[in-house]
mmCIF file of N, CA, C and O in Angstrom:
data_model
loop_
_atom_site.group_PDB
_atom_site.id
_atom_site.type_symbol
_atom_site.label_atom_id
_atom_site.label_comp_id
_atom_site.label_asym_id
_atom_site.label_seq_id
_atom_site.Cartn_x
_atom_site.Cartn_y
_atom_site.Cartn_z
ATOM 1 N N ALA A 1 -196.431 18.026 -206.487
ATOM 2 C CA ALA A 1 -197.874 17.871 -206.447
ATOM 3 C C ALA A 1 -198.323 17.747 -204.997
ATOM 4 O O ALA A 1 -197.675 17.094 -204.188
ATOM 5 N N LYS A 2 -199.433 18.354 -204.705
ATOM 6 C CA LYS A 2 -200.005 18.270 -203.365
ATOM 7 C C LYS A 2 -201.091 17.200 -203.343
ATOM 8 O O LYS A 2 -201.862 17.077 -204.289
ATOM 9 N N PRO A 3 -201.165 16.445 -202.237
ATOM 10 C CA PRO A 3 -202.229 15.433 -202.139
ATOM 11 C C PRO A 3 -203.592 16.095 -201.967
ATOM 12 O O PRO A 3 -203.701 17.191 -201.410
ATOM 13 N N SER A 4 -204.625 15.415 -202.440
ATOM 14 C CA SER A 4 -205.986 15.919 -202.265
ATOM 15 C C SER A 4 -206.504 15.636 -200.862
ATOM 16 O O SER A 4 -207.406 16.315 -200.375
ATOM 17 N N LYS A 5 -205.904 14.632 -200.201
ATOM 18 C CA LYS A 5 -206.336 14.257 -198.851
ATOM 19 C C LYS A 5 -205.148 13.645 -198.116
ATOM 20 O O LYS A 5 -204.381 12.880 -198.695
ATOM 21 N N VAL A 6 -205.008 13.988 -196.839
ATOM 22 C CA VAL A 6 -203.974 13.404 -195.989
ATOM 23 C C VAL A 6 -204.633 13.023 -194.672
ATOM 24 O O VAL A 6 -205.393 13.808 -194.105
ATOM 25 N N TYR A 7 -204.363 11.806 -194.203
ATOM 26 C CA TYR A 7 -204.840 11.437 -192.873
ATOM 27 C C TYR A 7 -203.833 10.544 -192.194
ATOM 28 O O TYR A 7 -202.923 10.004 -192.821
ATOM 29 N N TYR A 8 -203.994 10.388 -190.888
ATOM 30 C CA TYR A 8 -202.982 9.769 -190.038
ATOM 31 C C TYR A 8 -203.485 8.529 -189.316
ATOM 32 O O TYR A 8 -203.046 8.239 -188.217
ATOM 33 N N ASN A 9 -204.406 7.830 -189.923
ATOM 34 C CA ASN A 9 -205.009 6.681 -189.282
ATOM 35 C C ASN A 9 -205.575 5.773 -190.354
ATOM 36 O O ASN A 9 -205.978 6.249 -191.408
ATOM 37 N N LEU A 10 -205.641 4.506 -190.113
ATOM 38 C CA LEU A 10 -206.208 3.578 -191.079
ATOM 39 C C LEU A 10 -207.699 3.800 -191.283
ATOM 40 O O LEU A 10 -208.270 3.328 -192.243
ATOM 41 N N LEU A 11 -208.326 4.517 -190.379
ATOM 42 C CA LEU A 11 -209.765 4.775 -190.474
ATOM 43 C C LEU A 11 -210.065 6.137 -191.063
ATOM 44 O O LEU A 11 -211.201 6.577 -191.064
ATOM 45 N N GLY A 12 -209.044 6.855 -191.534
ATOM 46 C CA GLY A 12 -209.256 8.159 -192.131
ATOM 47 C C GLY A 12 -209.401 9.284 -191.128
ATOM 48 O O GLY A 12 -209.853 10.361 -191.463
ATOM 49 N N LYS A 13 -209.000 9.049 -189.904
ATOM 50 C CA LYS A 13 -209.086 10.075 -188.866
ATOM 51 C C LYS A 13 -207.745 10.785 -188.739
ATOM 52 O O LYS A 13 -206.715 10.254 -189.128
ATOM 53 N N ASN A 14 -207.764 11.970 -188.198
ATOM 54 C CA ASN A 14 -206.539 12.743 -188.022
ATOM 55 C C ASN A 14 -205.940 12.545 -186.636
ATOM 56 O O ASN A 14 -205.583 13.497 -185.959
ATOM 57 N N GLU A 15 -205.848 11.314 -186.227
ATOM 58 C CA GLU A 15 -205.188 10.980 -184.965
ATOM 59 C C GLU A 15 -204.435 9.687 -185.192
ATOM 60 O O GLU A 15 -204.807 8.870 -186.039
ATOM 61 N N HIS A 16 -203.353 9.510 -184.482
ATOM 62 C CA HIS A 16 -202.551 8.314 -184.695
ATOM 63 C C HIS A 16 -203.196 7.084 -184.064
ATOM 64 O O HIS A 16 -203.906 7.162 -183.070
ATOM 65 N N HIS A 17 -202.914 5.955 -184.668
ATOM 66 C CA HIS A 17 -203.353 4.653 -184.172
ATOM 67 C C HIS A 17 -202.665 4.386 -182.835
ATOM 68 O O HIS A 17 -201.557 4.862 -182.592
ATOM 69 N N LYS A 18 -203.273 3.615 -181.992
ATOM 70 C CA LYS A 18 -202.709 3.318 -180.671
ATOM 71 C C LYS A 18 -201.354 2.620 -180.759
ATOM 72 O O LYS A 18 -200.449 2.908 -179.993
ATOM 73 N N ASP A 19 -201.198 1.710 -181.707
ATOM 74 C CA ASP A 19 -200.006 0.869 -181.749
ATOM 75 C C ASP A 19 -199.022 1.190 -182.862
ATOM 76 O O ASP A 19 -197.942 0.636 -182.889
ATOM 77 N N GLY A 20 -199.367 2.019 -183.799
ATOM 78 C CA GLY A 20 -198.456 2.303 -184.893
ATOM 79 C C GLY A 20 -198.742 3.670 -185.485
ATOM 80 O O GLY A 20 -199.640 4.366 -185.038
ATOM 81 N N ARG A 21 -197.976 4.028 -186.470
ATOM 82 C CA ARG A 21 -198.142 5.325 -187.105
ATOM 83 C C ARG A 21 -198.408 5.129 -188.583
ATOM 84 O O ARG A 21 -197.766 4.323 -189.239
ATOM 85 N N VAL A 22 -199.346 5.899 -189.091
ATOM 86 C CA VAL A 22 -199.729 5.819 -190.492
ATOM 87 C C VAL A 22 -199.869 7.235 -191.031
ATOM 88 O O VAL A 22 -200.407 8.110 -190.354
ATOM 89 N N ILE A 23 -199.382 7.436 -192.235
ATOM 90 C CA ILE A 23 -199.687 8.656 -192.980
ATOM 91 C C ILE A 23 -200.165 8.190 -194.343
ATOM 92 O O ILE A 23 -199.475 7.436 -195.028
ATOM 93 N N VAL A 24 -201.364 8.603 -194.713
ATOM 94 C CA VAL A 24 -201.939 8.245 -196.004
ATOM 95 C C VAL A 24 -202.134 9.533 -196.795
ATOM 96 O O VAL A 24 -202.774 10.459 -196.313
ATOM 97 N N CYS A 25 -201.563 9.577 -197.990
ATOM 98 C CA CYS A 25 -201.705 10.732 -198.878
ATOM 99 C C CYS A 25 -202.392 10.266 -200.147
ATOM 100 O O CYS A 25 -201.907 9.349 -200.818
ATOM 101 N N GLU A 26 -203.521 10.887 -200.442
ATOM 102 C CA GLU A 26 -204.247 10.545 -201.657
ATOM 103 C C GLU A 26 -203.996 11.615 -202.705
ATOM 104 O O GLU A 26 -204.209 12.799 -202.467
ATOM 105 N N PHE A 27 -203.518 11.171 -203.857
ATOM 106 C CA PHE A 27 -203.323 12.011 -205.024
ATOM 107 C C PHE A 27 -204.279 11.518 -206.102
ATOM 108 O O PHE A 27 -204.848 10.433 -205.981
ATOM 109 N N GLU A 28 -204.415 12.261 -207.173
ATOM 110 C CA GLU A 28 -205.240 11.792 -208.274
ATOM 111 C C GLU A 28 -204.564 10.574 -208.894
ATOM 112 O O GLU A 28 -203.438 10.650 -209.389
ATOM 113 N N GLY A 29 -205.205 9.417 -208.784
ATOM 114 C CA GLY A 29 -204.686 8.191 -209.362
ATOM 115 C C GLY A 29 -203.592 7.497 -208.575
ATOM 116 O O GLY A 29 -202.999 6.540 -209.050
ATOM 117 N N LEU A 30 -203.309 7.964 -207.364
ATOM 118 C CA LEU A 30 -202.238 7.362 -206.573
ATOM 119 C C LEU A 30 -202.506 7.580 -205.090
ATOM 120 O O LEU A 30 -202.870 8.679 -204.670
ATOM 121 N N THR A 31 -202.318 6.547 -204.290
ATOM 122 C CA THR A 31 -202.394 6.660 -202.841
ATOM 123 C C THR A 31 -201.078 6.164 -202.268
ATOM 124 O O THR A 31 -200.622 5.076 -202.606
ATOM 125 N N VAL A 32 -200.471 6.985 -201.410
ATOM 126 C CA VAL A 32 -199.203 6.629 -200.784
ATOM 127 C C VAL A 32 -199.464 6.368 -199.309
ATOM 128 O O VAL A 32 -200.081 7.193 -198.626
ATOM 129 N N ILE A 33 -198.992 5.218 -198.820
ATOM 130 C CA ILE A 33 -199.169 4.848 -197.419
ATOM 131 C C ILE A 33 -197.791 4.708 -196.799
ATOM 132 O O ILE A 33 -196.962 3.942 -197.279
ATOM 133 N N SER A 34 -197.559 5.436 -195.728
ATOM 134 C CA SER A 34 -196.314 5.308 -194.973
ATOM 135 C C SER A 34 -196.678 4.808 -193.583
ATOM 136 O O SER A 34 -197.565 5.359 -192.932
ATOM 137 N N THR A 35 -196.024 3.744 -193.139
ATOM 138 C CA THR A 35 -196.347 3.193 -191.824
ATOM 139 C C THR A 35 -195.093 3.002 -190.983
ATOM 140 O O THR A 35 -193.997 2.785 -191.504
ATOM 141 N N TYR A 36 -195.278 3.107 -189.710
ATOM 142 C CA TYR A 36 -194.281 2.682 -188.730
ATOM 143 C C TYR A 36 -194.958 1.584 -187.942
ATOM 144 O O TYR A 36 -195.989 1.798 -187.307
ATOM 145 N N ALA A 37 -194.424 0.390 -188.026
ATOM 146 C CA ALA A 37 -195.004 -0.745 -187.313
ATOM 147 C C ALA A 37 -194.337 -0.878 -185.951
ATOM 148 O O ALA A 37 -193.117 -0.793 -185.850
ATOM 149 N N PRO A 38 -195.115 -1.120 -184.918
ATOM 150 C CA PRO A 38 -194.548 -1.287 -183.589
ATOM 151 C C PRO A 38 -193.706 -2.549 -183.492
ATOM 152 O O PRO A 38 -193.944 -3.523 -184.203
ATOM 153 N N MET A 39 -192.728 -2.506 -182.645
ATOM 154 C CA MET A 39 -191.910 -3.705 -182.462
ATOM 155 C C MET A 39 -192.668 -4.721 -181.617
ATOM 156 O O MET A 39 -193.679 -4.406 -181.011
ATOM 157 N N ASN A 40 -192.160 -5.917 -181.580
ATOM 158 C CA ASN A 40 -192.829 -6.987 -180.848
ATOM 159 C C ASN A 40 -192.566 -6.938 -179.351
ATOM 160 O O ASN A 40 -193.088 -7.748 -178.610
ATOM 161 N N GLY A 41 -191.757 -6.038 -178.899
ATOM 162 C CA GLY A 41 -191.509 -5.911 -177.467
ATOM 163 C C GLY A 41 -190.175 -6.501 -177.056
ATOM 164 O O GLY A 41 -189.449 -7.078 -177.844
ATOM 165 N N ASP A 42 -189.900 -6.350 -175.799
ATOM 166 C CA ASP A 42 -188.606 -6.795 -175.281
ATOM 167 C C ASP A 42 -188.737 -7.972 -174.325
ATOM 168 O O ASP A 42 -187.782 -8.343 -173.664
ATOM 169 N N GLY A 43 -189.932 -8.530 -174.234
ATOM 170 C CA GLY A 43 -190.128 -9.694 -173.382
ATOM 171 C C GLY A 43 -190.345 -9.361 -171.920
ATOM 172 O O GLY A 43 -190.518 -10.254 -171.099
ATOM 173 N N LYS A 44 -190.350 -8.077 -171.582
ATOM 174 C CA LYS A 44 -190.594 -7.698 -170.188
ATOM 175 C C LYS A 44 -192.063 -7.896 -169.849
ATOM 176 O O LYS A 44 -192.926 -7.901 -170.713
ATOM 177 N N GLN A 45 -192.330 -8.005 -168.584
ATOM 178 C CA GLN A 45 -193.698 -8.197 -168.125
ATOM 179 C C GLN A 45 -194.549 -6.971 -168.439
ATOM 180 O O GLN A 45 -194.090 -5.835 -168.339
ATOM 181 N N LYS A 46 -195.800 -7.211 -168.827
ATOM 182 C CA LYS A 46 -196.725 -6.129 -169.154
ATOM 183 C C LYS A 46 -197.071 -5.331 -167.906
ATOM 184 O O LYS A 46 -197.151 -5.874 -166.810
ATOM 185 N N LYS A 47 -197.317 -4.040 -168.098
ATOM 186 C CA LYS A 47 -197.732 -3.187 -166.985
ATOM 187 C C LYS A 47 -199.171 -3.487 -166.584
ATOM 188 O O LYS A 47 -199.517 -3.475 -165.431
ATOM 189 N N ASP A 48 -200.019 -3.725 -167.587
ATOM 190 C CA ASP A 48 -201.434 -3.999 -167.346
ATOM 191 C C ASP A 48 -201.727 -5.435 -167.777
ATOM 192 O O ASP A 48 -201.677 -5.750 -168.964
ATOM 193 N N PRO A 49 -202.047 -6.326 -166.843
ATOM 194 C CA PRO A 49 -202.294 -7.728 -167.202
ATOM 195 C C PRO A 49 -203.508 -7.924 -168.108
ATOM 196 O O PRO A 49 -203.662 -8.972 -168.718
ATOM 197 N N ASN A 50 -204.389 -6.916 -168.210
ATOM 198 C CA ASN A 50 -205.563 -7.018 -169.073
ATOM 199 C C ASN A 50 -205.258 -6.652 -170.527
ATOM 200 O O ASN A 50 -206.070 -6.902 -171.410
ATOM 201 N N GLU A 51 -204.122 -6.036 -170.773
ATOM 202 C CA GLU A 51 -203.716 -5.666 -172.128
ATOM 203 C C GLU A 51 -203.104 -6.874 -172.829
ATOM 204 O O GLU A 51 -202.399 -7.660 -172.212
ATOM 205 N N PRO A 52 -203.341 -7.017 -174.150
ATOM 206 C CA PRO A 52 -202.686 -8.113 -174.866
ATOM 207 C C PRO A 52 -201.172 -7.871 -174.919
ATOM 208 O O PRO A 52 -200.716 -6.729 -174.878
ATOM 209 N N ASP A 53 -200.407 -8.941 -175.043
ATOM 210 C CA ASP A 53 -198.955 -8.775 -175.108
ATOM 211 C C ASP A 53 -198.567 -8.109 -176.434
ATOM 212 O O ASP A 53 -199.366 -7.996 -177.352
ATOM 213 N N SER A 54 -197.330 -7.658 -176.521
ATOM 214 C CA SER A 54 -196.903 -6.878 -177.678
ATOM 215 C C SER A 54 -196.929 -7.694 -178.974
ATOM 216 O O SER A 54 -197.231 -7.150 -180.035
ATOM 217 N N PHE A 55 -196.623 -8.978 -178.910
ATOM 218 C CA PHE A 55 -196.670 -9.795 -180.112
ATOM 219 C C PHE A 55 -198.101 -9.908 -180.629
ATOM 220 O O PHE A 55 -198.352 -9.808 -181.828
ATOM 221 N N THR A 56 -199.056 -10.090 -179.741
ATOM 222 C CA THR A 56 -200.468 -10.155 -180.124
ATOM 223 C C THR A 56 -200.914 -8.829 -180.725
ATOM 224 O O THR A 56 -201.599 -8.798 -181.751
ATOM 225 N N ARG A 57 -200.513 -7.729 -180.093
ATOM 226 C CA ARG A 57 -200.861 -6.404 -180.626
ATOM 227 C C ARG A 57 -200.249 -6.200 -182.001
ATOM 228 O O ARG A 57 -200.877 -5.633 -182.888
ATOM 229 N N ARG A 58 -199.024 -6.676 -182.222
ATOM 230 C CA ARG A 58 -198.383 -6.533 -183.533
ATOM 231 C C ARG A 58 -199.129 -7.344 -184.585
ATOM 232 O O ARG A 58 -199.321 -6.888 -185.715
ATOM 233 N N LYS A 59 -199.569 -8.549 -184.238
ATOM 234 C CA LYS A 59 -200.340 -9.352 -185.183
ATOM 235 C C LYS A 59 -201.649 -8.636 -185.538
ATOM 236 O O LYS A 59 -202.074 -8.658 -186.694
ATOM 237 N N GLN A 60 -202.282 -8.005 -184.558
ATOM 238 C CA GLN A 60 -203.513 -7.257 -184.814
ATOM 239 C C GLN A 60 -203.228 -6.074 -185.743
ATOM 240 O O GLN A 60 -203.993 -5.790 -186.661
ATOM 241 N N TRP A 61 -202.119 -5.376 -185.491
ATOM 242 C CA TRP A 61 -201.703 -4.243 -186.327
ATOM 243 C C TRP A 61 -201.507 -4.706 -187.781
ATOM 244 O O TRP A 61 -202.009 -4.084 -188.713
ATOM 245 N N ASP A 62 -200.768 -5.796 -187.964
ATOM 246 C CA ASP A 62 -200.516 -6.313 -189.308
ATOM 247 C C ASP A 62 -201.827 -6.640 -190.024
ATOM 248 O O ASP A 62 -201.989 -6.346 -191.212
ATOM 249 N N ALA A 63 -202.764 -7.242 -189.307
ATOM 250 C CA ALA A 63 -204.063 -7.584 -189.899
ATOM 251 C C ALA A 63 -204.833 -6.317 -190.275
ATOM 252 O O ALA A 63 -205.457 -6.262 -191.346
ATOM 253 N N GLU A 64 -204.798 -5.294 -189.428
ATOM 254 C CA GLU A 64 -205.494 -4.036 -189.723
ATOM 255 C C GLU A 64 -204.911 -3.367 -190.967
ATOM 256 O O GLU A 64 -205.651 -2.858 -191.805
ATOM 257 N N VAL A 65 -203.592 -3.359 -191.086
ATOM 258 C CA VAL A 65 -202.953 -2.764 -192.264
ATOM 259 C C VAL A 65 -203.348 -3.559 -193.510
ATOM 260 O O VAL A 65 -203.685 -2.981 -194.549
ATOM 261 N N GLY A 66 -203.330 -4.879 -193.429
ATOM 262 C CA GLY A 66 -203.734 -5.712 -194.559
ATOM 263 C C GLY A 66 -205.176 -5.455 -194.973
ATOM 264 O O GLY A 66 -205.481 -5.335 -196.163
ATOM 265 N N ASP A 67 -206.071 -5.339 -194.001
ATOM 266 C CA ASP A 67 -207.477 -5.039 -194.289
ATOM 267 C C ASP A 67 -207.614 -3.674 -194.953
ATOM 268 O O ASP A 67 -208.398 -3.488 -195.882
ATOM 269 N N PHE A 68 -206.845 -2.700 -194.468
ATOM 270 C CA PHE A 68 -206.885 -1.360 -195.041
ATOM 271 C C PHE A 68 -206.466 -1.388 -196.514
ATOM 272 O O PHE A 68 -207.114 -0.789 -197.368
ATOM 273 N N VAL A 69 -205.393 -2.090 -196.814
ATOM 274 C CA VAL A 69 -204.916 -2.168 -198.197
ATOM 275 C C VAL A 69 -205.952 -2.850 -199.086
ATOM 276 O O VAL A 69 -206.198 -2.421 -200.219
ATOM 277 N N GLN A 70 -206.608 -3.888 -198.583
ATOM 278 C CA GLN A 70 -207.653 -4.565 -199.356
ATOM 279 C C GLN A 70 -208.827 -3.625 -199.629
ATOM 280 O O GLN A 70 -209.367 -3.609 -200.743
ATOM 281 N N ARG A 71 -209.237 -2.844 -198.619
ATOM 282 C CA ARG A 71 -210.312 -1.859 -198.817
ATOM 283 C C ARG A 71 -209.888 -0.820 -199.844
ATOM 284 O O ARG A 71 -210.669 -0.422 -200.709
ATOM 285 N N LEU A 72 -208.637 -0.392 -199.754
ATOM 286 C CA LEU A 72 -208.124 0.609 -200.679
ATOM 287 C C LEU A 72 -208.162 0.088 -202.120
ATOM 288 O O LEU A 72 -208.522 0.812 -203.040
ATOM 289 N N LYS A 73 -207.827 -1.164 -202.295
ATOM 290 C CA LYS A 73 -207.856 -1.760 -203.649
ATOM 291 C C LYS A 73 -209.261 -1.721 -204.231
ATOM 292 O O LYS A 73 -209.432 -1.539 -205.431
ATOM 293 N N LYS A 74 -210.274 -1.904 -203.379
ATOM 294 C CA LYS A 74 -211.654 -1.874 -203.845
ATOM 295 C C LYS A 74 -212.116 -0.444 -204.116
ATOM 296 O O LYS A 74 -212.814 -0.177 -205.089
ATOM 297 N N GLU A 75 -211.751 0.485 -203.216
ATOM 298 C CA GLU A 75 -212.218 1.871 -203.329
ATOM 299 C C GLU A 75 -211.473 2.663 -204.393
ATOM 300 O O GLU A 75 -212.035 3.542 -205.028
ATOM 301 N N ARG A 76 -210.185 2.378 -204.547
ATOM 302 C CA ARG A 76 -209.334 3.130 -205.474
ATOM 303 C C ARG A 76 -208.460 2.156 -206.274
ATOM 304 O O ARG A 76 -207.250 2.152 -206.129
ATOM 305 N N PRO A 77 -209.092 1.327 -207.106
ATOM 306 C CA PRO A 77 -208.321 0.287 -207.799
ATOM 307 C C PRO A 77 -207.222 0.837 -208.710
ATOM 308 O O PRO A 77 -206.229 0.166 -208.954
ATOM 309 N N GLU A 78 -207.383 2.063 -209.176
ATOM 310 C CA GLU A 78 -206.368 2.640 -210.054
ATOM 311 C C GLU A 78 -205.085 2.990 -209.320
ATOM 312 O O GLU A 78 -204.040 3.191 -209.906
ATOM 313 N N SER A 79 -205.150 3.022 -207.978
ATOM 314 C CA SER A 79 -203.966 3.447 -207.234
ATOM 315 C C SER A 79 -203.458 2.410 -206.240
ATOM 316 O O SER A 79 -202.511 2.649 -205.539
ATOM 317 N N ALA A 80 -204.109 1.258 -206.178
ATOM 318 C CA ALA A 80 -203.728 0.267 -205.181
ATOM 319 C C ALA A 80 -202.478 -0.488 -205.600
ATOM 320 O O ALA A 80 -202.273 -0.779 -206.768
ATOM 321 N N ALA A 81 -201.646 -0.789 -204.607
ATOM 322 C CA ALA A 81 -200.421 -1.527 -204.861
ATOM 323 C C ALA A 81 -200.678 -3.012 -204.764
ATOM 324 O O ALA A 81 -201.547 -3.466 -204.089
#
């Protein structure tokens, strides 16, 4: 079966997220989400002191994925996990 919609971002855009990778495939009655979550880093000093550290970015990523799944449950309750 082919999906009716495929996108590569939690916002439905065809570009990858800055910190992780997402592929969302929507089928009739089913949505499949595949993610690659970024690691927390190696403890080395950041290149840009204005950027959040990798652990903070990972926590933000986890929250974004959780929010996406909650939205999906509301929009497509028949297919939410």
